[in-house]
Short mmCIF file of C-alpha atoms and ligand atoms in Angstrom, two decimals:
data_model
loop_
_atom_site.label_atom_id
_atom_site.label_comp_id
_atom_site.label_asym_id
_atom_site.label_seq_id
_atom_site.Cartn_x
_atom_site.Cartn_y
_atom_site.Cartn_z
CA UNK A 1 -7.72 11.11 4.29
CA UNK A 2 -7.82 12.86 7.83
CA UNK A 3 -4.48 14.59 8.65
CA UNK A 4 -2.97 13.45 12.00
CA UNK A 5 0.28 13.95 14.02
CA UNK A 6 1.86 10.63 14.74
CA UNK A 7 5.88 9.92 16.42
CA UNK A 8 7.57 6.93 15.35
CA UNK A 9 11.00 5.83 17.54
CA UNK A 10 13.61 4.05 15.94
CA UNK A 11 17.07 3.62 14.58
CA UNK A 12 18.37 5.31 11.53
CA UNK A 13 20.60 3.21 9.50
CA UNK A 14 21.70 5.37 7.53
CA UNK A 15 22.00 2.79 4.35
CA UNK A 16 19.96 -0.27 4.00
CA UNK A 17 16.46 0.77 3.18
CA UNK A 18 15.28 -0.32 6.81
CA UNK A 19 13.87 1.43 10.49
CA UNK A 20 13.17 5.24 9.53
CA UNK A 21 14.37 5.36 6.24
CA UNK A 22 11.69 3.36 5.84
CA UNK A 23 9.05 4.04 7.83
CA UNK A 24 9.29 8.28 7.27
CA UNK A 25 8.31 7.66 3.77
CA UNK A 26 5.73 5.62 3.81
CA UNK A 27 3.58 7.11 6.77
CA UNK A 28 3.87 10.05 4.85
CA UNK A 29 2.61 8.60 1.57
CA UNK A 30 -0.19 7.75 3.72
CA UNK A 31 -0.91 11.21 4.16
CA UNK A 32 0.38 11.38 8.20
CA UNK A 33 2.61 14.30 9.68
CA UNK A 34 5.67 12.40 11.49
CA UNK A 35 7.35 12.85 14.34
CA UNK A 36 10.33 10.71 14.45
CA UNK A 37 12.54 10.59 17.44
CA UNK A 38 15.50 8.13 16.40
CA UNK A 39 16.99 6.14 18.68
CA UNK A 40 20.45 5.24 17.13
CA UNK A 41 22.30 6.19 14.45
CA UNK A 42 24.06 3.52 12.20
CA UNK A 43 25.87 3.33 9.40
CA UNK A 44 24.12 0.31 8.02
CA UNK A 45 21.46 -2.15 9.42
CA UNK A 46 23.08 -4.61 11.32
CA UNK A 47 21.89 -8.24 9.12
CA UNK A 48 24.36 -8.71 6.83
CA UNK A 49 27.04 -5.90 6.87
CA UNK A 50 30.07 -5.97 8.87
CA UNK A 51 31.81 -3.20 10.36
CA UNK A 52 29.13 -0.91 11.36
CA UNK A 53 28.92 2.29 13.27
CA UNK A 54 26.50 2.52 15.89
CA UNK A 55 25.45 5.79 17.48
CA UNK A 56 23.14 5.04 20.79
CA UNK A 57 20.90 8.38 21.13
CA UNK A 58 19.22 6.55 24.40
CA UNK A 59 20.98 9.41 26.79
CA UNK A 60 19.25 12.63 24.02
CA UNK A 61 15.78 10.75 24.36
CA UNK A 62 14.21 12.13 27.92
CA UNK A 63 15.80 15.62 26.87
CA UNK A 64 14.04 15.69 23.65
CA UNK A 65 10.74 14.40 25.31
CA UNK A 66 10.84 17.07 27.94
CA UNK A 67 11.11 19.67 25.02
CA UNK A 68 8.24 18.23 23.84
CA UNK A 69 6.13 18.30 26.89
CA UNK A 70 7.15 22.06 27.67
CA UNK A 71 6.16 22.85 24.02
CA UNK A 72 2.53 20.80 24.49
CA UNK A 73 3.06 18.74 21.43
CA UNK A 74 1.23 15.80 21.60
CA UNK A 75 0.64 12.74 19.23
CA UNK A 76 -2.03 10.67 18.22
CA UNK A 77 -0.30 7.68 18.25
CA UNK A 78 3.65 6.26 18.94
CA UNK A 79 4.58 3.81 16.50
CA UNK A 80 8.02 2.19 17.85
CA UNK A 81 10.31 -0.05 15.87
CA UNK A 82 14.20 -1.06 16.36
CA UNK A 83 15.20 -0.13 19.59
CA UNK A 84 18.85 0.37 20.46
CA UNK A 85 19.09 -0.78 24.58
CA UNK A 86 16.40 -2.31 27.29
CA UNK A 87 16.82 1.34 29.17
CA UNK A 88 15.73 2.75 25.64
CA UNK A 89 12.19 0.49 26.27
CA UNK A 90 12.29 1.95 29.73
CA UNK A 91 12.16 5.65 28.60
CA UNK A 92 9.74 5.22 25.41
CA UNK A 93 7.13 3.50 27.86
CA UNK A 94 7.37 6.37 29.76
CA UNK A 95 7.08 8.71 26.11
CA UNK A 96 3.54 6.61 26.01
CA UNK A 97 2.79 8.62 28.75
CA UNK A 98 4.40 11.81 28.37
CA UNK A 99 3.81 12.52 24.79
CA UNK A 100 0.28 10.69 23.59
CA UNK A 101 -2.63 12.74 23.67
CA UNK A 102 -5.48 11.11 25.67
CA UNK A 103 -6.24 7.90 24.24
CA UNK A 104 -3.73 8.04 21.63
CA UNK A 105 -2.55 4.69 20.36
CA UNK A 106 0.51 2.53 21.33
CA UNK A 107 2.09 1.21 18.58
CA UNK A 108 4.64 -1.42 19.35
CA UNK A 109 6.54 -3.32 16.60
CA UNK A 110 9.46 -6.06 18.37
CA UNK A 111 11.66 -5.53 16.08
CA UNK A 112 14.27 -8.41 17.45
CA UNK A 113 14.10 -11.26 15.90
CA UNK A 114 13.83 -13.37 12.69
CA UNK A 115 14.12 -17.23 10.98
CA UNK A 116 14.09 -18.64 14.77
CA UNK A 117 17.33 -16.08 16.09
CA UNK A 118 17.37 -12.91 18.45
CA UNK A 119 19.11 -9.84 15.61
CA UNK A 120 22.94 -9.46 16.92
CA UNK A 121 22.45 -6.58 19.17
CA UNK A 122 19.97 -8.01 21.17
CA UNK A 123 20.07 -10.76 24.34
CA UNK A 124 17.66 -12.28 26.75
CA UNK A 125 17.79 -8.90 29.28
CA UNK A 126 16.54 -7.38 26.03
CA UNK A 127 13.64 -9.43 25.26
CA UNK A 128 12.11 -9.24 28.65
CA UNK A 129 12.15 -5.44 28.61
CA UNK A 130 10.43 -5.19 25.17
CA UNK A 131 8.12 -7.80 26.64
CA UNK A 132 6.34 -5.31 29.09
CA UNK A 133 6.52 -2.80 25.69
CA UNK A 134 4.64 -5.30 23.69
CA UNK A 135 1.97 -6.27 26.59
CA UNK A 136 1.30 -2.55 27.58
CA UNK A 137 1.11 -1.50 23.78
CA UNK A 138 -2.63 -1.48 21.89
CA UNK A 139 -1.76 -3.09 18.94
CA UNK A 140 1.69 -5.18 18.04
CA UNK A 141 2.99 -6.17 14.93
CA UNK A 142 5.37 -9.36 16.18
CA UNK A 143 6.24 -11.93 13.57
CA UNK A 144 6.27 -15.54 14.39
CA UNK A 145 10.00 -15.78 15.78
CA UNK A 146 9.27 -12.71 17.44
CA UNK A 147 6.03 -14.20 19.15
CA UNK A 148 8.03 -17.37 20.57
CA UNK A 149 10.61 -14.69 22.26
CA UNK A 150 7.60 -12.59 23.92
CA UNK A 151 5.28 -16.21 25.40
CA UNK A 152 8.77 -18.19 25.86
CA UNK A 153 7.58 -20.39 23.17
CA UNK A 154 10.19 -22.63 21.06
CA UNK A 155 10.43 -21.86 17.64
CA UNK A 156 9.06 -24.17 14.82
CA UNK A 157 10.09 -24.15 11.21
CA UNK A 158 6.85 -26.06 10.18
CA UNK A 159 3.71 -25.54 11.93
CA UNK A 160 -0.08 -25.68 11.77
CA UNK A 161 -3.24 -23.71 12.94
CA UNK A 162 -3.11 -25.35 16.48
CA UNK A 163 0.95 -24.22 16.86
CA UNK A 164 -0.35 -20.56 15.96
CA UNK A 165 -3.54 -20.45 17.83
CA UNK A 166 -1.47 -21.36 20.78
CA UNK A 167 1.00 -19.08 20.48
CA UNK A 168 -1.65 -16.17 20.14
CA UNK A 169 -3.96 -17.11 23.31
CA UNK A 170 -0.41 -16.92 25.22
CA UNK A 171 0.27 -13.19 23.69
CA UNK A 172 -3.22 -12.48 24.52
CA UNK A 173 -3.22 -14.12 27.86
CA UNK A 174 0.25 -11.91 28.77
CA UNK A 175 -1.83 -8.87 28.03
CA UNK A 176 -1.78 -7.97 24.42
CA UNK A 177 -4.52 -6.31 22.77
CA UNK A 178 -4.60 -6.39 18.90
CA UNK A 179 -1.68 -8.77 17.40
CA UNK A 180 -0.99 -8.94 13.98
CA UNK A 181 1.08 -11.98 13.47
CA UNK A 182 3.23 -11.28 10.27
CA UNK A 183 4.78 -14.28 8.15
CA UNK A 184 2.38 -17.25 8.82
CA UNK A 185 2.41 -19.94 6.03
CA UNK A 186 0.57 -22.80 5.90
CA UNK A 187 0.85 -23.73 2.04
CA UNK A 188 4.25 -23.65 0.12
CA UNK A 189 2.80 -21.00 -2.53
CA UNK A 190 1.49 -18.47 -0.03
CA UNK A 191 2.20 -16.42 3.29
CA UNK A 192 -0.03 -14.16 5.40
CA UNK A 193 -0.69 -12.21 8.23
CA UNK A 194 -3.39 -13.24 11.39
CA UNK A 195 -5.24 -10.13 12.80
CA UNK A 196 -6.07 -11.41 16.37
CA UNK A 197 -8.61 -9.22 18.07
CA UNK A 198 -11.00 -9.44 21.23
CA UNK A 199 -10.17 -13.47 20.57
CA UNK A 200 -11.04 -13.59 16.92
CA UNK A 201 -9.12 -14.78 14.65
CA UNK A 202 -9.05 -13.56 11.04
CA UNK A 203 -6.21 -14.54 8.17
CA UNK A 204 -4.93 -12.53 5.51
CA UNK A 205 -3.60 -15.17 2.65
CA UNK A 206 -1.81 -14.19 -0.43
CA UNK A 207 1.09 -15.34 -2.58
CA UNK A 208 4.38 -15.96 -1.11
CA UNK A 209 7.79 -14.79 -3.06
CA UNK A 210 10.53 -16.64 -2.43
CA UNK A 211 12.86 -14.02 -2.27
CA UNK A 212 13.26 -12.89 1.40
CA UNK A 213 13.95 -9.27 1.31
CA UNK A 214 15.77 -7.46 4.73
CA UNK A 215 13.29 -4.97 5.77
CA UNK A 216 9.71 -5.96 4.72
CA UNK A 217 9.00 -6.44 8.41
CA UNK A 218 9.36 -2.72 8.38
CA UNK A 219 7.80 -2.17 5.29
CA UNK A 220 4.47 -3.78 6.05
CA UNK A 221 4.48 -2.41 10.28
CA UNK A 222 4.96 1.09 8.65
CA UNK A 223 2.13 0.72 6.21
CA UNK A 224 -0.04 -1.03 9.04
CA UNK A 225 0.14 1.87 10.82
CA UNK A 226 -0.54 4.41 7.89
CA UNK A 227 -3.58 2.17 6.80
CA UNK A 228 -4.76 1.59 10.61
CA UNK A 229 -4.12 5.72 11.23
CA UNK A 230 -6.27 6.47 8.00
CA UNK A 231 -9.52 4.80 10.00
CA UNK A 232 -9.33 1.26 7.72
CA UNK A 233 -10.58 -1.32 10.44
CA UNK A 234 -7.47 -4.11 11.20
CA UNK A 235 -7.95 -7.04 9.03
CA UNK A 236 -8.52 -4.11 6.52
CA UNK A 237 -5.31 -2.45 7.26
CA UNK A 238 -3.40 -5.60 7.35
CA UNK A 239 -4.55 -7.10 3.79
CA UNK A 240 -3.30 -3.33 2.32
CA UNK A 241 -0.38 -3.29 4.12
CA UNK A 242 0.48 -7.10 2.90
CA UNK A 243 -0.23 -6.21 -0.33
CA UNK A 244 2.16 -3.20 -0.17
CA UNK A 245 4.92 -5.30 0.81
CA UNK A 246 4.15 -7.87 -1.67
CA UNK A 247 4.07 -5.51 -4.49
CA UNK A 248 7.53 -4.08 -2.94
CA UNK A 249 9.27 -7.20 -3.12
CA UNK A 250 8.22 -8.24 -6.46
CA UNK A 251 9.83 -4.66 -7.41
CA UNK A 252 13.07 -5.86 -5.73
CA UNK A 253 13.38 -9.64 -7.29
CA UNK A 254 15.97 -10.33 -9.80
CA UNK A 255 18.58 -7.71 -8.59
CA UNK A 256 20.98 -9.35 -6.96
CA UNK A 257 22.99 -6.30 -5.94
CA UNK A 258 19.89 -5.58 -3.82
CA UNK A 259 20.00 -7.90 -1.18
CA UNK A 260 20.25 -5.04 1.86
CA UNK A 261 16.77 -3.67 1.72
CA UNK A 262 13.62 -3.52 -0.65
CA UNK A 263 12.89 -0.94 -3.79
CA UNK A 264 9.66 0.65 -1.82
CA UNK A 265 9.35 3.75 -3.84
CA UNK A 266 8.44 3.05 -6.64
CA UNK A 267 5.36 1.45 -5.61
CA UNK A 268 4.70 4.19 -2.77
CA UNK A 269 2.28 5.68 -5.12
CA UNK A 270 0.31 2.33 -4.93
CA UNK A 271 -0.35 2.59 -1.13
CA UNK A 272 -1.03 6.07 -1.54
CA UNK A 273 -4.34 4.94 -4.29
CA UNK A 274 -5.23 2.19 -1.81
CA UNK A 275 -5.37 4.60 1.35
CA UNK A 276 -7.68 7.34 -1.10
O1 PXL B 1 14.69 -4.12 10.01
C1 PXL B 1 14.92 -4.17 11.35
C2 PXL B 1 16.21 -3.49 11.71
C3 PXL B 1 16.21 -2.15 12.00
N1 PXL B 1 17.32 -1.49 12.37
C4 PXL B 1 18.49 -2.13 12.44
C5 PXL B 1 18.58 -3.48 12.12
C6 PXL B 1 17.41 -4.19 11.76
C7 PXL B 1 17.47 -5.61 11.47
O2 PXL B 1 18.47 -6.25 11.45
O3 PXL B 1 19.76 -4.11 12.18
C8 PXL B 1 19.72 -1.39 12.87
#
């Protein structure tokens, strides 16, 4: 595995198995050093607790950055998740240009959305500035919901090839590069993920659990990224990723007390075999 010095930007909430605490662990089981630079502080994630505390570190961000700069650190790629604030998108676009290394990679996960609705914190101001993230970035990790939001595209609970292939010639036409569309399901019994590149289309299938776990969106972006970062090609990067996340869920069913987040670690070591 080749060692490389990647940043990651998102929130910390601090329980519920989600954003960093997340996404720390398992680009390091893949054998990355990361940077993190987090943009909020929360108690919790915000899908299903009440009552949270919410920290915004949006006005720490260009001071931390500048550090950075003065100090010549540099990254191979920014991975970005949850962002707090649309003037939080303003300043990590500029951190794509402040803080990659000369074609370093632009990582941009729209973490938003989900089942057809915008996550509380977020509003239509929101999704416009994460749409110039998303259509700068080199590769985005947007599931379907999150796709509609980004080509203005209503939302469909049942769909078929033609609905996604649609939806992915308007992502590409809006400028992105490399999509991987996350959650796409044409049979009952299985799920996958589409790699979309130079306007090919390739599909990951595997089984489908039908416990929905909070969190495997970050789960399989942060393993994408690991995979992608250790040189596997895309579609390869994708199927280890989605088996990751599979294998994490299945760890997770039949505990109801665990309905926050998903039981990653125990299965870290698995990603770390696949990435050797
Ligand atoms: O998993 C995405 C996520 C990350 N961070 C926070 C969240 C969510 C989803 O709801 O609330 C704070």
């Amino acid at each position: 595995m080749s060692y490389q010095r990647i940043l990651t930007i998102q929130d910390i909430s601090c329980v519920g198995q989600c954003s960093l605490t997340v996404a720390l662990p398992i680009l390091s089981a893949a054998g990355l050093e990361t940077a993190i630079l987090p943009s909020a502080v929360l108690s919790t994630h915000t899908a299903g607790f009440t009552g949270y505390t919410v920290r915004d570190l949006t006005d720490d961000m260009p001071a931390i950055a500048a550090h950075w700069q003065k100090e010549g650190l540099r990254f191979q790629a920014v991975y970005t998740g949850y962002l707090g604030s649309t003037r939080q998108i303003d300043m990590v676009r500029d951190i794509f240009t402040t803080c990659l290394q000369p074609g370093g990679l632009r990582i941009v996960d729209p973490a938003m959305a989900d089942n057809g609705k915008l996550y509380p914190a977020f509003d239509a101001a929101f999704v416009q500035a994460m749409k110039q993230l998303v259509f700068e970035a080199d590769i985005t990790l947007p599931n379907i919901t999150e796709a509609c939001y980004l080509t203005d595209t209503p939302y469909r609970e049942t769909y078929d090839r033609a609905y996604i292939d649609a939806l992915l010639a308007k992502m590409a036409a809006a400028g992105a590069k490399t999509v991987i569309l996350t959650g796409v399901s044409y049979r009952p019994a299985t799920t996958g993920v589409v790699v979309f590149e130079n306007g090919a289309y390739a599909y990951y299938e595997h089984k489908r659990i039908e416990k929905g776990c909070h969190g495997t969106g970050d789960v399989y972006a942060s393993a994408f990224v690991g995979a992608y970062m250790q040189g596997k090609p895309a579609y390869e990067a994708a199927r280890i990723a989605a088996d990751f996340t599979v294998r994490c869920i299945e760890n997770t069913q039949g505990d109801p007390d665990h309905w926050y987040g998903v039981k990653f670690e125990p299965v870290l070591g698995e990603l770390a075999q696949a990435l050797r």
